[in-house]
Tab-separated table of C-alpha atoms in Angstrom:
chain	number	residue	atom	x	y	z
A	184	MET	CA	-29.086	12.483	0.201
A	185	THR	CA	-26.026	10.327	0.939
A	186	GLN	CA	-23.092	12.323	2.266
A	187	GLN	CA	-19.544	11.691	1.133
A	188	ASN	CA	-16.445	13.447	2.374
A	189	LEU	CA	-13.459	13.516	0.023
A	190	VAL	CA	-10.139	14.276	1.705
A	191	PHE	CA	-7.215	14.979	-0.629
A	192	PRO	CA	-3.516	15.656	-0.001
A	193	ALA	CA	-2.794	19.365	-0.388
A	194	ARG	CA	0.312	18.943	-2.579
A	195	VAL	CA	1.873	15.998	-4.395
A	196	LEU	CA	5.396	16.428	-5.797
A	197	ARG	CA	6.893	13.727	-8.003
A	198	GLY	CA	10.196	13.715	-9.835
A	199	ALA	CA	13.949	13.383	-9.500
A	200	GLY	CA	15.276	15.437	-6.578
A	201	VAL	CA	11.951	16.803	-5.296
A	202	ILE	CA	13.083	16.041	-1.737
A	203	ASN	CA	15.102	19.243	-2.119
A	204	GLN	CA	11.851	21.199	-1.822
A	205	LEU	CA	11.189	19.833	1.679
A	206	GLY	CA	12.583	22.853	3.538
A	207	GLU	CA	10.438	25.371	1.702
A	208	ILE	CA	7.314	23.238	2.119
A	209	CYS	CA	7.934	22.544	5.784
A	210	ALA	CA	8.604	26.216	6.581
A	211	GLY	CA	5.137	27.043	5.277
A	212	LEU	CA	3.562	24.614	7.744
A	213	GLY	CA	5.520	25.039	10.986
A	214	LYS	CA	8.832	25.809	12.635
A	215	ARG	CA	9.259	22.789	14.937
A	216	ALA	CA	9.432	19.467	13.094
A	217	LEU	CA	9.430	15.909	14.401
A	218	LEU	CA	10.845	13.283	12.019
A	219	ILE	CA	9.363	9.770	12.299
A	220	GLY	CA	10.113	6.698	10.195
A	221	GLY	CA	11.613	3.265	9.821
A	222	HIS	CA	15.222	2.594	10.765
A	223	GLN	CA	16.495	2.237	7.190
A	224	ALA	CA	14.400	5.143	5.927
A	225	LEU	CA	15.703	7.465	8.629
A	226	GLN	CA	19.255	6.457	7.815
A	227	SER	CA	18.778	7.015	4.077
A	228	VAL	CA	17.224	10.513	4.238
A	229	GLU	CA	18.358	12.004	7.572
A	230	ALA	CA	21.189	14.070	6.090
A	231	GLN	CA	18.975	15.520	3.355
A	232	VAL	CA	16.133	16.268	5.759
A	233	ARG	CA	18.447	17.874	8.271
A	234	ALA	CA	20.085	20.074	5.610
A	235	GLN	CA	16.745	21.098	4.145
A	236	LEU	CA	15.274	22.090	7.499
A	237	LEU	CA	18.423	23.960	8.556
A	238	ALA	CA	18.391	26.022	5.364
A	239	ALA	CA	14.698	26.828	5.882
A	240	ASN	CA	15.173	27.814	9.554
A	241	VAL	CA	12.990	24.957	10.780
A	242	THR	CA	14.066	23.230	14.001
A	243	LEU	CA	14.416	19.461	13.816
A	244	LEU	CA	13.306	18.505	17.321
A	245	ALA	CA	14.110	14.796	17.160
A	246	GLN	CA	13.887	11.715	14.988
A	247	GLU	CA	11.897	8.752	16.233
A	248	TRP	CA	11.478	5.167	15.072
A	249	PHE	CA	7.824	4.552	14.270
A	250	GLY	CA	7.793	1.465	16.453
A	251	GLY	CA	7.619	-1.395	13.985
A	252	GLU	CA	3.834	-1.714	13.911
A	253	THR	CA	0.994	0.671	13.147
A	254	SER	CA	-0.686	-0.070	16.455
A	255	ILE	CA	-2.743	2.110	18.771
A	256	ASN	CA	0.000	1.865	21.397
A	257	GLN	CA	2.684	3.132	18.991
A	258	ILE	CA	0.430	5.901	17.690
A	259	ASN	CA	-0.292	7.063	21.239
A	260	ARG	CA	3.408	6.835	22.190
A	261	LEU	CA	4.474	9.033	19.299
A	262	ALA	CA	1.619	11.476	19.852
A	263	ALA	CA	2.811	11.922	23.440
A	264	ILE	CA	6.380	12.605	22.227
A	265	ALA	CA	5.157	15.151	19.680
A	266	THR	CA	3.084	16.894	22.339
A	267	GLU	CA	5.955	16.965	24.841
A	268	LEU	CA	8.332	18.427	22.237
A	269	GLN	CA	5.698	20.943	21.116
A	270	ALA	CA	6.039	19.900	17.488
A	271	ASP	CA	3.928	21.831	15.021
A	272	VAL	CA	4.641	19.712	11.931
A	273	ILE	CA	5.452	16.018	11.496
A	274	ILE	CA	7.562	14.492	8.716
A	275	GLY	CA	7.106	10.809	7.975
A	276	VAL	CA	9.585	8.697	5.996
A	277	GLY	CA	9.549	5.032	5.030
A	278	GLY	CA	7.021	2.508	3.783
A	279	GLY	CA	3.339	1.915	4.358
A	280	LYS	CA	3.365	1.107	8.059
A	281	SER	CA	5.590	4.003	9.079
A	282	LEU	CA	3.621	6.484	6.960
A	283	ASP	CA	0.285	5.133	8.214
A	284	THR	CA	1.553	5.606	11.767
A	285	VAL	CA	2.653	9.186	11.082
A	286	LYS	CA	-0.682	10.031	9.454
A	287	ALA	CA	-2.567	8.730	12.477
A	288	VAL	CA	-0.339	10.706	14.873
A	289	GLY	CA	-0.800	13.908	12.888
A	290	ALA	CA	-4.547	13.458	12.648
A	291	GLN	CA	-4.847	12.640	16.355
A	292	LEU	CA	-3.047	15.878	17.265
A	293	GLY	CA	-4.506	17.990	14.474
A	294	LEU	CA	-1.006	18.747	13.135
A	295	PRO	CA	0.024	19.000	9.475
A	296	PHE	CA	2.169	16.124	8.252
A	297	ILE	CA	4.427	15.525	5.261
A	298	THR	CA	4.986	12.043	3.849
A	299	ILE	CA	8.184	11.016	2.055
A	300	PRO	CA	7.982	7.405	0.832
A	301	THR	CA	11.378	5.724	0.585
A	302	ILE	CA	9.882	2.620	-1.022
A	303	ALA	CA	7.118	2.531	-3.641
A	304	ALA	CA	5.263	-0.335	-2.010
A	305	THR	CA	1.772	1.134	-1.413
A	306	CYS	CA	-0.276	4.298	-1.937
A	307	SER	CA	-0.175	4.986	1.818
A	308	ALA	CA	1.747	8.235	1.282
A	309	VAL	CA	-1.332	9.964	-0.165
A	310	THR	CA	-4.399	8.402	1.453
A	311	PRO	CA	-6.383	9.707	4.459
A	312	LEU	CA	-6.594	6.349	6.188
A	313	THR	CA	-4.456	4.145	8.385
A	314	ILE	CA	-4.385	0.348	8.400
A	315	ARG	CA	-3.937	-0.542	12.061
A	316	TYR	CA	-2.530	-3.758	13.505
A	317	ASP	CA	-2.148	-5.073	17.024
A	318	ASP	CA	1.301	-4.950	18.618
A	319	ASN	CA	2.087	-8.394	17.187
A	320	GLY	CA	1.327	-7.362	13.607
A	321	ASN	CA	-2.090	-9.000	13.231
A	322	PHE	CA	-4.572	-6.968	11.173
A	323	PHE	CA	-6.853	-4.882	13.411
A	324	ASP	CA	-8.855	-2.418	11.298
A	325	ILE	CA	-8.905	0.226	8.569
A	326	PHE	CA	-9.120	3.595	10.300
A	327	PRO	CA	-10.372	6.601	8.274
A	328	LEU	CA	-8.629	9.914	9.033
A	329	PRO	CA	-10.108	13.429	8.938
A	330	GLN	CA	-7.101	14.839	7.092
A	331	ALA	CA	-4.639	13.857	4.376
A	332	PRO	CA	-0.970	14.828	4.090
A	333	ALA	CA	-0.206	18.516	3.711
A	334	ALA	CA	2.425	17.443	1.186
A	335	VAL	CA	3.602	14.208	-0.411
A	336	ILE	CA	7.184	14.118	-1.731
A	337	ILE	CA	7.741	11.296	-4.218
A	338	ASP	CA	11.399	11.434	-5.239
A	339	SER	CA	12.088	9.020	-8.103
A	340	GLU	CA	15.875	9.144	-7.539
A	341	LEU	CA	15.399	8.094	-3.921
A	342	LEU	CA	12.899	5.362	-4.807
A	343	ALA	CA	15.107	3.910	-7.577
A	344	LYS	CA	17.719	3.072	-4.925
A	345	ALA	CA	15.319	0.986	-2.830
A	346	PRO	CA	15.297	-2.828	-3.146
A	347	ALA	CA	13.354	-3.886	-6.250
A	348	ARG	CA	11.060	-6.172	-4.246
A	349	TRP	CA	9.387	-3.094	-2.771
A	350	LEU	CA	8.587	-1.721	-6.214
A	351	ALA	CA	7.200	-5.169	-7.025
A	352	ALA	CA	5.021	-4.831	-3.931
A	353	GLY	CA	3.761	-1.469	-5.138
A	354	LEU	CA	2.969	-2.898	-8.547
A	355	GLY	CA	1.061	-5.816	-7.010
A	356	ASP	CA	-0.897	-3.562	-4.675
A	357	THR	CA	-1.744	-1.134	-7.477
A	358	LEU	CA	-2.871	-3.845	-9.901
A	359	ALA	CA	-5.360	-4.799	-7.194
A	360	LYS	CA	-7.092	-1.460	-7.663
A	361	TRP	CA	-8.388	-2.656	-11.034
A	362	TYR	CA	-8.854	-6.365	-10.310
A	363	GLU	CA	-10.739	-5.715	-7.072
A	364	PHE	CA	-12.790	-2.747	-8.258
A	365	ARG	CA	-13.905	-4.798	-11.254
A	366	ALA	CA	-14.932	-7.643	-8.929
A	367	VAL	CA	-16.759	-5.316	-6.525
A	368	SER	CA	-18.577	-3.662	-9.441
A	369	VAL	CA	-20.390	-6.913	-10.189
A	370	ARG	CA	-22.231	-6.565	-6.903
A	371	HIS	CA	-22.159	-2.778	-6.622
A	372	PRO	CA	-22.054	-1.266	-10.136
A	373	ALA	CA	-20.464	2.174	-10.361
A	374	ARG	CA	-23.257	4.591	-11.292
A	375	GLU	CA	-22.526	7.875	-9.515
A	376	GLY	CA	-19.801	10.307	-10.520
A	377	ASN	CA	-17.340	9.609	-7.704
A	378	ALA	CA	-17.587	5.854	-8.162
A	379	LEU	CA	-17.205	6.196	-11.919
A	380	SER	CA	-14.130	8.389	-11.390
A	381	SER	CA	-12.651	5.816	-9.033
A	382	LEU	CA	-13.324	3.034	-11.530
A	383	ALA	CA	-11.658	5.039	-14.299
A	384	HIS	CA	-8.579	5.685	-12.148
A	385	SER	CA	-8.336	1.982	-11.321
A	386	GLN	CA	-8.322	1.225	-15.055
A	387	ILE	CA	-5.521	3.788	-15.531
A	388	CYS	CA	-3.546	2.007	-12.794
A	389	TYR	CA	-3.790	-1.253	-14.699
A	390	ASP	CA	-3.058	0.209	-18.126
A	391	VAL	CA	0.031	2.106	-16.951
A	392	ILE	CA	1.466	-0.935	-15.178
A	393	ALA	CA	0.697	-3.269	-18.082
A	394	GLU	CA	2.678	-0.940	-20.360
A	395	HIS	CA	5.465	0.265	-18.065
A	396	GLY	CA	5.607	-2.072	-15.040
A	397	PRO	CA	8.035	-4.702	-16.360
A	398	ALA	CA	10.487	-2.087	-17.687
A	399	ALA	CA	10.325	-0.076	-14.461
A	400	TYR	CA	10.968	-3.207	-12.388
A	401	ALA	CA	13.902	-4.189	-14.617
A	402	ALA	CA	15.396	-0.691	-14.267
A	403	VAL	CA	15.160	-0.725	-10.468
A	404	LEU	CA	16.801	-4.158	-10.414
A	405	ARG	CA	19.729	-2.291	-11.967
A	406	GLY	CA	19.367	0.571	-9.459
A	407	GLU	CA	18.353	2.995	-12.189
A	408	SER	CA	15.631	5.579	-12.539
A	409	SER	CA	13.741	5.691	-15.843
A	410	ALA	CA	10.794	7.185	-17.683
A	411	SER	CA	8.914	3.932	-17.063
A	412	LEU	CA	9.584	4.229	-13.336
A	413	ASP	CA	8.142	7.746	-13.324
A	414	GLN	CA	5.014	6.412	-15.005
A	415	VAL	CA	4.477	3.598	-12.516
A	416	LEU	CA	5.205	5.872	-9.555
A	417	ASP	CA	2.312	8.037	-10.738
A	418	ALA	CA	0.162	4.904	-10.876
A	419	ILE	CA	1.251	3.597	-7.454
A	420	PHE	CA	0.818	6.883	-5.629
A	421	THR	CA	-1.402	9.282	-7.576
A	422	TRP	CA	-3.806	7.151	-9.579
A	423	ALA	CA	-4.091	4.454	-6.918
A	424	GLY	CA	-4.550	7.148	-4.293
A	425	LEU	CA	-7.338	8.753	-6.317
A	426	THR	CA	-8.992	5.352	-6.741
A	427	SER	CA	-9.165	5.036	-2.965
A	428	LEU	CA	-10.082	8.665	-2.316
A	429	MET	CA	-12.948	8.798	-4.792
A	430	SER	CA	-14.444	5.546	-3.539
A	431	ASN	CA	-13.956	6.327	0.166
A	432	GLY	CA	-11.875	3.130	0.250
A	433	ALA	CA	-14.853	0.907	-0.610
A	434	HIS	CA	-13.275	-1.077	-3.445
A	435	ALA	CA	-11.226	-3.836	-1.815
A	436	ALA	CA	-12.157	-7.486	-2.198
A	437	ALA	CA	-10.460	-10.909	-2.154
A	438	SER	CA	-6.923	-9.693	-2.899
A	439	HIS	CA	-6.772	-7.641	0.295
A	440	ALA	CA	-8.775	-10.195	2.271
A	441	ILE	CA	-6.127	-12.802	1.423
A	442	TYR	CA	-3.397	-10.387	2.500
A	443	GLU	CA	-5.234	-9.888	5.796
A	444	GLY	CA	-5.304	-13.660	6.208
A	445	PHE	CA	-1.532	-13.833	5.644
A	446	THR	CA	-0.985	-11.419	8.563
A	447	PHE	CA	-2.154	-14.106	10.993
A	448	CYS	CA	0.752	-16.419	10.131
A	449	ASP	CA	4.203	-15.754	11.598
A	450	LYS	CA	5.951	-16.984	8.445
A	451	THR	CA	4.121	-14.655	6.042
A	452	ARG	CA	3.212	-11.582	8.092
A	453	GLU	CA	6.316	-9.571	7.178
A	454	PHE	CA	6.657	-10.690	3.557
A	455	GLY	CA	5.304	-7.408	2.204
A	456	HIS	CA	1.768	-6.069	1.897
A	457	GLY	CA	1.790	-5.517	-1.856
A	458	LEU	CA	3.556	-8.783	-2.647
A	459	LEU	CA	0.892	-10.699	-0.718
A	460	VAL	CA	-1.871	-8.628	-2.310
A	461	GLY	CA	-0.265	-9.372	-5.680
A	462	PHE	CA	-0.553	-13.116	-5.052
A	463	GLY	CA	-4.103	-12.455	-3.826
A	464	ASN	CA	-4.886	-10.834	-7.197
A	465	LEU	CA	-4.211	-14.126	-8.933
A	466	CYS	CA	-6.419	-16.007	-6.484
A	467	LEU	CA	-9.148	-13.414	-7.078
A	468	LEU	CA	-9.041	-14.132	-10.813
A	469	ALA	CA	-9.398	-17.848	-10.041
A	470	LEU	CA	-12.318	-17.149	-7.668
A	471	GLU	CA	-14.012	-15.304	-10.543
A	472	ASP	CA	-13.640	-18.452	-12.691
A	473	ARG	CA	-11.760	-16.576	-15.389
A	474	SER	CA	-10.332	-18.666	-18.215
A	475	ASP	CA	-6.898	-20.254	-18.016
A	476	GLU	CA	-5.774	-18.088	-20.940
A	477	GLU	CA	-6.749	-14.851	-19.172
A	478	VAL	CA	-5.281	-15.916	-15.828
A	479	LEU	CA	-2.015	-16.966	-17.482
A	480	ASP	CA	-1.731	-13.566	-19.211
A	481	GLU	CA	-2.148	-11.802	-15.868
A	482	MET	CA	0.302	-14.184	-14.209
A	483	ARG	CA	2.928	-13.295	-16.842
A	484	LEU	CA	2.425	-9.608	-16.088
A	485	ALA	CA	2.718	-10.326	-12.352
A	486	ARG	CA	5.909	-12.335	-12.895
A	487	ASP	CA	7.481	-9.577	-14.994
A	488	CYS	CA	6.656	-7.105	-12.203
A	489	GLY	CA	8.318	-9.276	-9.531
A	490	VAL	CA	5.099	-10.529	-7.906
A	491	PRO	CA	5.152	-14.098	-6.486
A	492	LEU	CA	3.079	-16.651	-8.384
A	493	THR	CA	3.140	-19.472	-5.832
A	494	LEU	CA	2.810	-19.963	-2.103
A	495	ARG	CA	6.243	-21.579	-1.949
A	496	GLU	CA	7.798	-18.297	-3.148
A	497	ILE	CA	6.258	-16.659	-0.081
A	498	ALA	CA	6.955	-19.288	2.598
A	499	LYS	CA	7.074	-23.011	3.221
A	500	LEU	CA	3.715	-23.584	4.913
A	501	ASP	CA	2.401	-26.686	6.601
A	502	ASP	CA	-1.256	-27.695	6.320
A	503	ALA	CA	-2.221	-26.035	9.609
A	504	GLU	CA	-0.616	-22.726	8.653
A	505	LEU	CA	-2.298	-22.704	5.248
A	506	ALA	CA	-5.631	-23.561	6.865
A	507	LEU	CA	-5.209	-20.612	9.260
A	508	ILE	CA	-4.491	-18.215	6.382
A	509	VAL	CA	-7.465	-19.485	4.389
A	510	ARG	CA	-9.811	-19.273	7.386
A	511	GLU	CA	-8.809	-15.729	8.321
A	512	SER	CA	-8.962	-14.626	4.666
A	513	VAL	CA	-12.506	-15.887	4.251
A	514	HIS	CA	-13.624	-14.065	7.396
A	515	ALA	CA	-11.816	-10.790	6.583
A	516	PRO	CA	-14.233	-7.871	6.004
A	517	ASP	CA	-12.994	-7.228	2.454
A	518	MET	CA	-14.073	-10.713	1.351
A	519	GLU	CA	-17.699	-9.667	1.873
A	520	ASN	CA	-17.419	-7.429	-1.206
A	521	MET	CA	-17.148	-10.426	-3.513
A	522	SER	CA	-20.224	-11.071	-5.670
A	523	VAL	CA	-20.470	-14.689	-4.497
A	524	THR	CA	-19.833	-16.228	-1.105
A	525	VAL	CA	-16.240	-17.428	-0.772
A	526	THR	CA	-15.865	-20.501	1.401
A	527	GLU	CA	-12.648	-21.950	2.771
A	528	ALA	CA	-12.893	-24.858	0.322
A	529	ARG	CA	-13.439	-22.493	-2.618
A	530	LEU	CA	-10.472	-20.301	-1.681
A	531	LEU	CA	-8.181	-23.301	-1.203
A	532	GLU	CA	-9.253	-24.600	-4.606
A	533	ALA	CA	-8.446	-21.199	-6.158
A	534	MET	CA	-4.979	-21.203	-4.578
A	535	GLN	CA	-4.333	-24.717	-5.859
A	536	ARG	CA	-5.419	-23.707	-9.363
A	537	ILE	CA	-2.926	-20.818	-9.368
A	538	GLU	CA	-0.187	-23.148	-8.134
A	539	GLY	CA	-0.900	-25.470	-11.051
A	540	LEU	CA	-1.048	-22.713	-13.663
A	541	ALA	CA	2.269	-21.279	-12.428
A	542	GLU	CA	4.025	-24.247	-14.022
A	543	ARG	CA	2.807	-23.015	-17.431
A	544	VAL	CA	3.927	-19.381	-17.107
């Protein structure tokens, strides 16, 4: 019988002001906390974290920058700091790379960790895996972890203040859950319970974003929280996280392969995971030979969610740079999950088709 290990976060809190429960949660896990995150994330939440831990009688040992890349060297560096300080709980704040780094550090040391996303750009806050890169930011591998966060704190007030492009990234990344799972299901139909559950959650991701995504994005452009934002935050973190958890991560296809190709180009590497995946979604639809009418409908949804529709919105690329992205995309592991072989010529043709259709959106 095939074995499958499902690793879930212990607690997920979502709502306005839930960061104010951090002290109580942390006190139940340890008394010596190390705070790790991105520069902007640390600046935005430091005062709240410090006050919460002080009130709960938890010592804040130090705050550390995650290092800029989720690389083995940065993970090992931070693990050494945590060991030297004798930390017994780790708090991670920021976006996907900083949270992936914190998760890997916690898992390496066997310590509980809490994730506090400050941007809603990926489902990284909830998943028991880390996407690792080399020190230069090139994609390295997807690294499964033996544990998930002890708690995930998704504060909608905090996330509404983040730049809207990061919500757009989260919407693009979460739409991929449905587009890619549907594509993978052609080759590997979902028949068993876990796979069927994952497929159902991916459909929920799409349905929630189709209904609430544009309004949530418009609200965050105004710096406002809203009922629509709450709905899409559930999709980005909870439903997308469950899609990954129930499938053991085996649902990615061309959208993520194209993102992985973008990481090999200096001009596009830092554009934003979910924004690049979002463009990859459109290319995936073209690779599936879906009708112009269907692709245009999905492009309108992407546009209303802030996702780029053309390469020129991402970067001005010369022929050599585009060829590099296409080559690395085609050879990325996730591309193997497509039902038909994707060649460089076929992917370039798909990109060109999306570029042409963008003029009609």
